[in-house]
mmCIF file of C-alpha atoms in Angstrom:
data_model
loop_
_atom_site.group_PDB
_atom_site.id
_atom_site.type_symbol
_atom_site.label_atom_id
_atom_site.label_comp_id
_atom_site.label_asym_id
_atom_site.label_seq_id
_atom_site.Cartn_x
_atom_site.Cartn_y
_atom_site.Cartn_z
ATOM 1 C CA GLU A 20 -8.890 44.591 16.622
ATOM 2 C CA PRO A 21 -9.254 45.955 20.163
ATOM 3 C CA GLU A 22 -12.696 45.789 21.664
ATOM 4 C CA VAL A 23 -14.698 46.751 24.725
ATOM 5 C CA THR A 24 -15.632 43.702 26.766
ATOM 6 C CA GLN A 25 -18.640 43.498 29.052
ATOM 7 C CA THR A 26 -19.514 40.832 31.589
ATOM 8 C CA PRO A 27 -21.825 39.160 32.240
ATOM 9 C CA SER A 28 -23.753 39.051 28.988
ATOM 10 C CA HIS A 29 -26.961 38.402 30.908
ATOM 11 C CA GLN A 30 -27.742 38.989 34.567
ATOM 12 C CA VAL A 31 -30.952 38.098 36.346
ATOM 13 C CA THR A 32 -31.488 39.610 39.764
ATOM 14 C CA GLN A 33 -34.264 39.946 42.277
ATOM 15 C CA MET A 34 -35.829 43.304 42.927
ATOM 16 C CA GLY A 35 -34.026 45.098 45.708
ATOM 17 C CA GLN A 36 -30.708 43.398 45.130
ATOM 18 C CA GLU A 37 -27.494 45.139 44.125
ATOM 19 C CA VAL A 38 -25.792 44.346 40.831
ATOM 20 C CA ILE A 39 -22.413 45.234 39.418
ATOM 21 C CA LEU A 40 -21.946 45.350 35.676
ATOM 22 C CA ARG A 41 -18.385 45.094 34.490
ATOM 23 C CA CYS A 42 -16.589 46.525 31.514
ATOM 24 C CA VAL A 43 -13.033 46.384 30.247
ATOM 25 C CA PRO A 44 -12.527 49.411 27.981
ATOM 26 C CA ILE A 45 -9.896 49.516 25.273
ATOM 27 C CA SER A 46 -6.441 50.021 26.696
ATOM 28 C CA ASN A 47 -5.167 53.629 26.613
ATOM 29 C CA HIS A 48 -8.644 55.076 26.138
ATOM 30 C CA LEU A 49 -9.367 58.024 28.368
ATOM 31 C CA TYR A 50 -13.145 58.556 28.245
ATOM 32 C CA PHE A 51 -15.610 55.990 29.507
ATOM 33 C CA TYR A 52 -19.384 55.859 29.328
ATOM 34 C CA TRP A 53 -22.395 53.865 30.375
ATOM 35 C CA TYR A 54 -25.601 53.829 28.357
ATOM 36 C CA ARG A 55 -28.767 51.846 28.726
ATOM 37 C CA GLN A 56 -31.476 50.735 26.336
ATOM 38 C CA ILE A 57 -34.847 49.595 27.573
ATOM 39 C CA LEU A 58 -36.370 47.031 25.211
ATOM 40 C CA GLY A 59 -37.817 48.740 22.153
ATOM 41 C CA GLN A 60 -36.596 52.183 23.158
ATOM 42 C CA LYS A 61 -33.658 54.384 22.240
ATOM 43 C CA VAL A 62 -30.158 54.266 23.679
ATOM 44 C CA GLU A 63 -29.946 56.591 26.699
ATOM 45 C CA PHE A 64 -26.837 58.208 28.130
ATOM 46 C CA LEU A 65 -26.213 57.503 31.814
ATOM 47 C CA VAL A 66 -22.768 58.782 32.752
ATOM 48 C CA SER A 67 -19.359 59.732 31.427
ATOM 49 C CA PHE A 68 -16.100 59.273 33.301
ATOM 50 C CA TYR A 69 -12.755 60.943 32.734
ATOM 51 C CA ASN A 70 -9.620 61.326 34.800
ATOM 52 C CA ASN A 71 -11.024 59.094 37.542
ATOM 53 C CA GLU A 72 -14.150 61.084 38.112
ATOM 54 C CA ILE A 73 -17.614 61.577 36.701
ATOM 55 C CA SER A 74 -17.531 64.283 34.051
ATOM 56 C CA GLU A 75 -21.226 64.285 33.237
ATOM 57 C CA LYS A 76 -24.337 62.388 34.263
ATOM 58 C CA SER A 77 -27.930 62.285 33.145
ATOM 59 C CA GLU A 78 -31.077 62.692 35.201
ATOM 60 C CA ILE A 79 -31.444 58.920 35.133
ATOM 61 C CA PHE A 80 -28.139 58.513 36.977
ATOM 62 C CA ASP A 81 -29.391 59.158 40.486
ATOM 63 C CA ASP A 82 -28.140 57.947 43.866
ATOM 64 C CA GLN A 83 -29.082 54.405 42.936
ATOM 65 C CA PHE A 84 -26.185 54.279 40.489
ATOM 66 C CA SER A 85 -22.446 54.566 40.917
ATOM 67 C CA VAL A 86 -19.409 54.011 38.721
ATOM 68 C CA GLU A 87 -15.882 53.063 39.537
ATOM 69 C CA ARG A 88 -12.592 52.355 37.838
ATOM 70 C CA PRO A 89 -11.085 50.247 40.574
ATOM 71 C CA ASP A 90 -7.853 49.044 39.027
ATOM 72 C CA GLY A 91 -7.036 51.005 35.904
ATOM 73 C CA SER A 92 -8.518 48.450 33.545
ATOM 74 C CA ASN A 93 -12.054 47.675 34.706
ATOM 75 C CA PHE A 94 -14.938 50.131 34.655
ATOM 76 C CA THR A 95 -17.983 49.146 36.676
ATOM 77 C CA LEU A 96 -21.561 50.274 37.024
ATOM 78 C CA LYS A 97 -23.218 49.466 40.338
ATOM 79 C CA ILE A 98 -26.979 49.576 40.677
ATOM 80 C CA ARG A 99 -28.205 49.507 44.248
ATOM 81 C CA SER A 100 -31.627 48.215 45.235
ATOM 82 C CA THR A 101 -32.692 47.288 41.710
ATOM 83 C CA LYS A 102 -36.208 47.980 40.499
ATOM 84 C CA LEU A 103 -38.240 46.275 37.800
ATOM 85 C CA GLU A 104 -37.788 49.313 35.558
ATOM 86 C CA ASP A 105 -34.006 48.880 35.663
ATOM 87 C CA SER A 106 -34.416 45.922 33.315
ATOM 88 C CA ALA A 107 -32.569 46.927 30.162
ATOM 89 C CA MET A 108 -29.448 46.431 28.064
ATOM 90 C CA TYR A 109 -26.509 48.302 29.533
ATOM 91 C CA PHE A 110 -23.727 49.327 27.191
ATOM 92 C CA CYS A 111 -20.250 50.433 28.114
ATOM 93 C CA ALA A 112 -18.243 52.577 25.705
ATOM 94 C CA SER A 113 -14.796 54.122 25.573
ATOM 95 C CA ARG A 114 -13.091 56.758 23.460
ATOM 96 C CA PRO A 115 -9.380 57.464 22.956
ATOM 97 C CA GLY A 116 -9.699 61.105 23.892
ATOM 98 C CA THR A 117 -7.688 62.689 21.138
ATOM 99 C CA GLY A 118 -9.786 64.614 18.701
ATOM 100 C CA TYR A 119 -13.426 64.026 17.951
ATOM 101 C CA THR A 120 -12.898 60.326 17.574
ATOM 102 C CA GLU A 121 -15.337 57.470 17.548
ATOM 103 C CA ALA A 122 -16.644 55.692 20.604
ATOM 104 C CA PHE A 123 -16.275 51.946 20.867
ATOM 105 C CA PHE A 124 -19.187 50.093 22.419
ATOM 106 C CA GLY A 125 -19.321 46.735 24.118
ATOM 107 C CA GLN A 126 -21.899 44.105 23.287
ATOM 108 C CA GLY A 127 -23.894 44.948 26.368
ATOM 109 C CA THR A 128 -25.205 43.282 29.494
ATOM 110 C CA ARG A 129 -28.859 42.363 29.545
ATOM 111 C CA LEU A 130 -30.145 43.004 33.059
ATOM 112 C CA THR A 131 -33.419 41.395 34.016
ATOM 113 C CA VAL A 132 -34.936 42.351 37.355
ATOM 114 C CA VAL A 133 -37.614 39.944 38.597
ATOM 115 C CA ASP G 21 -27.388 69.724 22.527
ATOM 116 C CA ALA G 22 -28.171 70.343 18.862
ATOM 117 C CA LYS G 23 -30.938 68.158 17.528
ATOM 118 C CA THR G 24 -31.024 65.916 14.466
ATOM 119 C CA THR G 25 -34.021 64.715 12.460
ATOM 120 C CA GLN G 26 -34.088 61.435 10.542
ATOM 121 C CA PRO G 27 -36.816 59.421 8.824
ATOM 122 C CA ASN G 28 -38.124 56.628 11.022
ATOM 123 C CA SER G 29 -37.541 53.926 8.439
ATOM 124 C CA MET G 30 -36.221 53.250 4.956
ATOM 125 C CA GLU G 31 -36.118 50.279 2.661
ATOM 126 C CA SER G 32 -33.472 49.223 0.217
ATOM 127 C CA ASN G 33 -32.771 46.393 -2.146
ATOM 128 C CA GLU G 34 -29.661 44.330 -1.736
ATOM 129 C CA GLU G 35 -26.646 45.531 -3.728
ATOM 130 C CA GLU G 36 -28.219 48.925 -4.419
ATOM 131 C CA PRO G 37 -26.961 52.214 -2.976
ATOM 132 C CA VAL G 38 -28.719 53.673 0.054
ATOM 133 C CA HIS G 39 -28.863 57.343 0.975
ATOM 134 C CA LEU G 40 -29.807 57.993 4.594
ATOM 135 C CA PRO G 41 -30.621 61.666 5.239
ATOM 136 C CA CYS G 42 -30.206 63.684 8.410
ATOM 137 C CA ASN G 43 -31.257 67.259 9.114
ATOM 138 C CA HIS G 44 -29.419 69.293 11.733
ATOM 139 C CA SER G 45 -30.419 72.882 11.110
ATOM 140 C CA THR G 46 -29.233 74.105 14.538
ATOM 141 C CA ILE G 47 -25.715 72.726 14.164
ATOM 142 C CA SER G 48 -22.954 74.951 15.500
ATOM 143 C CA GLY G 49 -19.571 75.552 13.924
ATOM 144 C CA THR G 50 -17.767 73.172 16.269
ATOM 145 C CA ASP G 51 -20.199 70.265 16.054
ATOM 146 C CA TYR G 52 -18.909 67.140 14.383
ATOM 147 C CA ILE G 53 -21.427 64.943 12.572
ATOM 148 C CA HIS G 54 -21.193 61.327 13.661
ATOM 149 C CA TRP G 55 -23.036 58.292 12.353
ATOM 150 C CA TYR G 56 -23.476 55.090 14.302
ATOM 151 C CA ARG G 57 -25.523 52.011 13.608
ATOM 152 C CA GLN G 58 -27.000 49.318 15.800
ATOM 153 C CA LEU G 59 -27.499 45.867 14.401
ATOM 154 C CA PRO G 60 -30.161 43.717 16.061
ATOM 155 C CA SER G 61 -29.157 42.603 19.568
ATOM 156 C CA GLN G 62 -25.796 44.374 19.392
ATOM 157 C CA GLY G 63 -24.197 47.506 20.778
ATOM 158 C CA PRO G 64 -23.933 50.655 18.667
ATOM 159 C CA GLU G 65 -21.132 50.650 16.129
ATOM 160 C CA TYR G 66 -19.282 53.642 14.729
ATOM 161 C CA VAL G 67 -19.748 54.207 11.007
ATOM 162 C CA ILE G 68 -18.221 57.538 10.036
ATOM 163 C CA HIS G 69 -17.855 61.162 11.088
ATOM 164 C CA GLY G 70 -17.016 64.524 9.550
ATOM 165 C CA LEU G 71 -16.964 68.267 10.087
ATOM 166 C CA THR G 72 -17.264 70.097 6.761
ATOM 167 C CA SER G 73 -15.829 68.025 3.945
ATOM 168 C CA ASN G 74 -17.227 64.824 2.536
ATOM 169 C CA VAL G 75 -15.635 61.726 4.026
ATOM 170 C CA ASN G 76 -15.142 58.172 2.836
ATOM 171 C CA ASN G 77 -14.139 55.034 4.684
ATOM 172 C CA ARG G 78 -14.450 51.317 4.116
ATOM 173 C CA MET G 79 -17.978 51.231 5.471
ATOM 174 C CA ALA G 80 -19.639 54.271 3.948
ATOM 175 C CA SER G 81 -19.434 57.813 2.647
ATOM 176 C CA LEU G 82 -20.656 60.941 4.362
ATOM 177 C CA ALA G 83 -21.865 63.846 2.275
ATOM 178 C CA ILE G 84 -22.199 67.128 4.182
ATOM 179 C CA ALA G 85 -24.176 70.031 2.797
ATOM 180 C CA GLU G 86 -22.300 73.263 2.229
ATOM 181 C CA ASP G 87 -24.278 75.039 4.955
ATOM 182 C CA ARG G 88 -23.833 71.979 7.216
ATOM 183 C CA LYS G 89 -27.530 71.914 8.022
ATOM 184 C CA SER G 90 -27.928 68.449 6.610
ATOM 185 C CA SER G 91 -25.892 65.380 5.790
ATOM 186 C CA THR G 92 -26.351 62.065 4.020
ATOM 187 C CA LEU G 93 -24.870 58.715 4.865
ATOM 188 C CA ILE G 94 -24.264 56.695 1.731
ATOM 189 C CA LEU G 95 -23.957 52.934 1.692
ATOM 190 C CA HIS G 96 -22.694 52.181 -1.781
ATOM 191 C CA ARG G 97 -23.969 48.628 -2.040
ATOM 192 C CA ALA G 98 -26.369 47.548 0.663
ATOM 193 C CA THR G 99 -26.067 44.026 1.964
ATOM 194 C CA LEU G 100 -28.422 42.103 4.224
ATOM 195 C CA ARG G 101 -25.919 42.681 7.022
ATOM 196 C CA ASP G 102 -26.481 46.442 6.730
ATOM 197 C CA ALA G 103 -30.018 46.100 8.087
ATOM 198 C CA ALA G 104 -29.816 48.145 11.279
ATOM 199 C CA VAL G 105 -30.887 51.338 12.983
ATOM 200 C CA TYR G 106 -28.702 54.232 11.827
ATOM 201 C CA TYR G 107 -28.149 57.208 14.093
ATOM 202 C CA CYS G 108 -26.980 60.668 13.100
ATOM 203 C CA ILE G 109 -25.461 62.410 16.134
ATOM 204 C CA LEU G 110 -23.819 65.787 16.655
ATOM 205 C CA LEU G 111 -20.795 65.793 18.916
ATOM 206 C CA TYR G 112 -19.787 69.158 20.305
ATOM 207 C CA ASN G 113 -16.714 68.352 22.328
ATOM 208 C CA GLN G 114 -13.915 65.860 22.528
ATOM 209 C CA GLY G 115 -15.137 63.837 25.452
ATOM 210 C CA GLY G 116 -18.776 64.594 24.972
ATOM 211 C CA LYS G 117 -21.581 62.123 25.329
ATOM 212 C CA LEU G 118 -23.426 60.756 22.329
ATOM 213 C CA ILE G 119 -27.122 61.580 22.383
ATOM 214 C CA PHE G 120 -29.045 58.968 20.442
ATOM 215 C CA GLY G 121 -32.366 59.809 18.823
ATOM 216 C CA GLN G 122 -34.755 57.270 17.347
ATOM 217 C CA GLY G 123 -32.607 56.850 14.248
ATOM 218 C CA THR G 124 -33.588 55.389 10.882
ATOM 219 C CA GLU G 125 -34.402 51.723 10.736
ATOM 220 C CA LEU G 126 -33.012 50.418 7.467
ATOM 221 C CA SER G 127 -34.382 47.198 6.056
ATOM 222 C CA VAL G 128 -32.653 45.492 3.128
ATOM 223 C CA LYS G 129 -34.579 43.215 0.820
ATOM 224 C CA PRO G 130 -32.874 40.368 -1.034
#
């Protein structure tokens, strides 16, 4: 069964550093998303990406964040100048794009900022 | 985005049916009703979705009220592996984002 793959599974970084979280969505999917979940809290939408551009972003997704689909298979989330409050699970998801179909989520990357 | 309301938590016994309710009184005619679940330490997982008619798949059944203002996710025989947080989400367009609420935390007792 096809799946969304995220790497690394766990990333520890120092405050102020830049991190790149990587995702390989399911092949032929057209819509891509990043979500985050702070420990003990709900899953929060960050950004959606379609046709090589951001289609929607939340208030959380400020200038500190950026997304890219550099090579047609990977989908990355870059966080510049990380802060302690960026510590969370980050989930990537993709959707085929035909009809109101389900989203497929990866297993997440746990980001710890120290 | 239309809002959904779910109980914070529910308990079930193993091998018994579970009915997880969701209220969505402000649903619009084009909103699809999606259910996802999140097992401990995992990403959300699709369960089922529907528009007006009841739906069945290998994981669960979805019963949608005639006025569409509420729905119920039915797990026919709960197993310990079904212990998770279940989210009822309204999806208004094809590429739209999923907005997760607090969901219902289901615990299953042996």
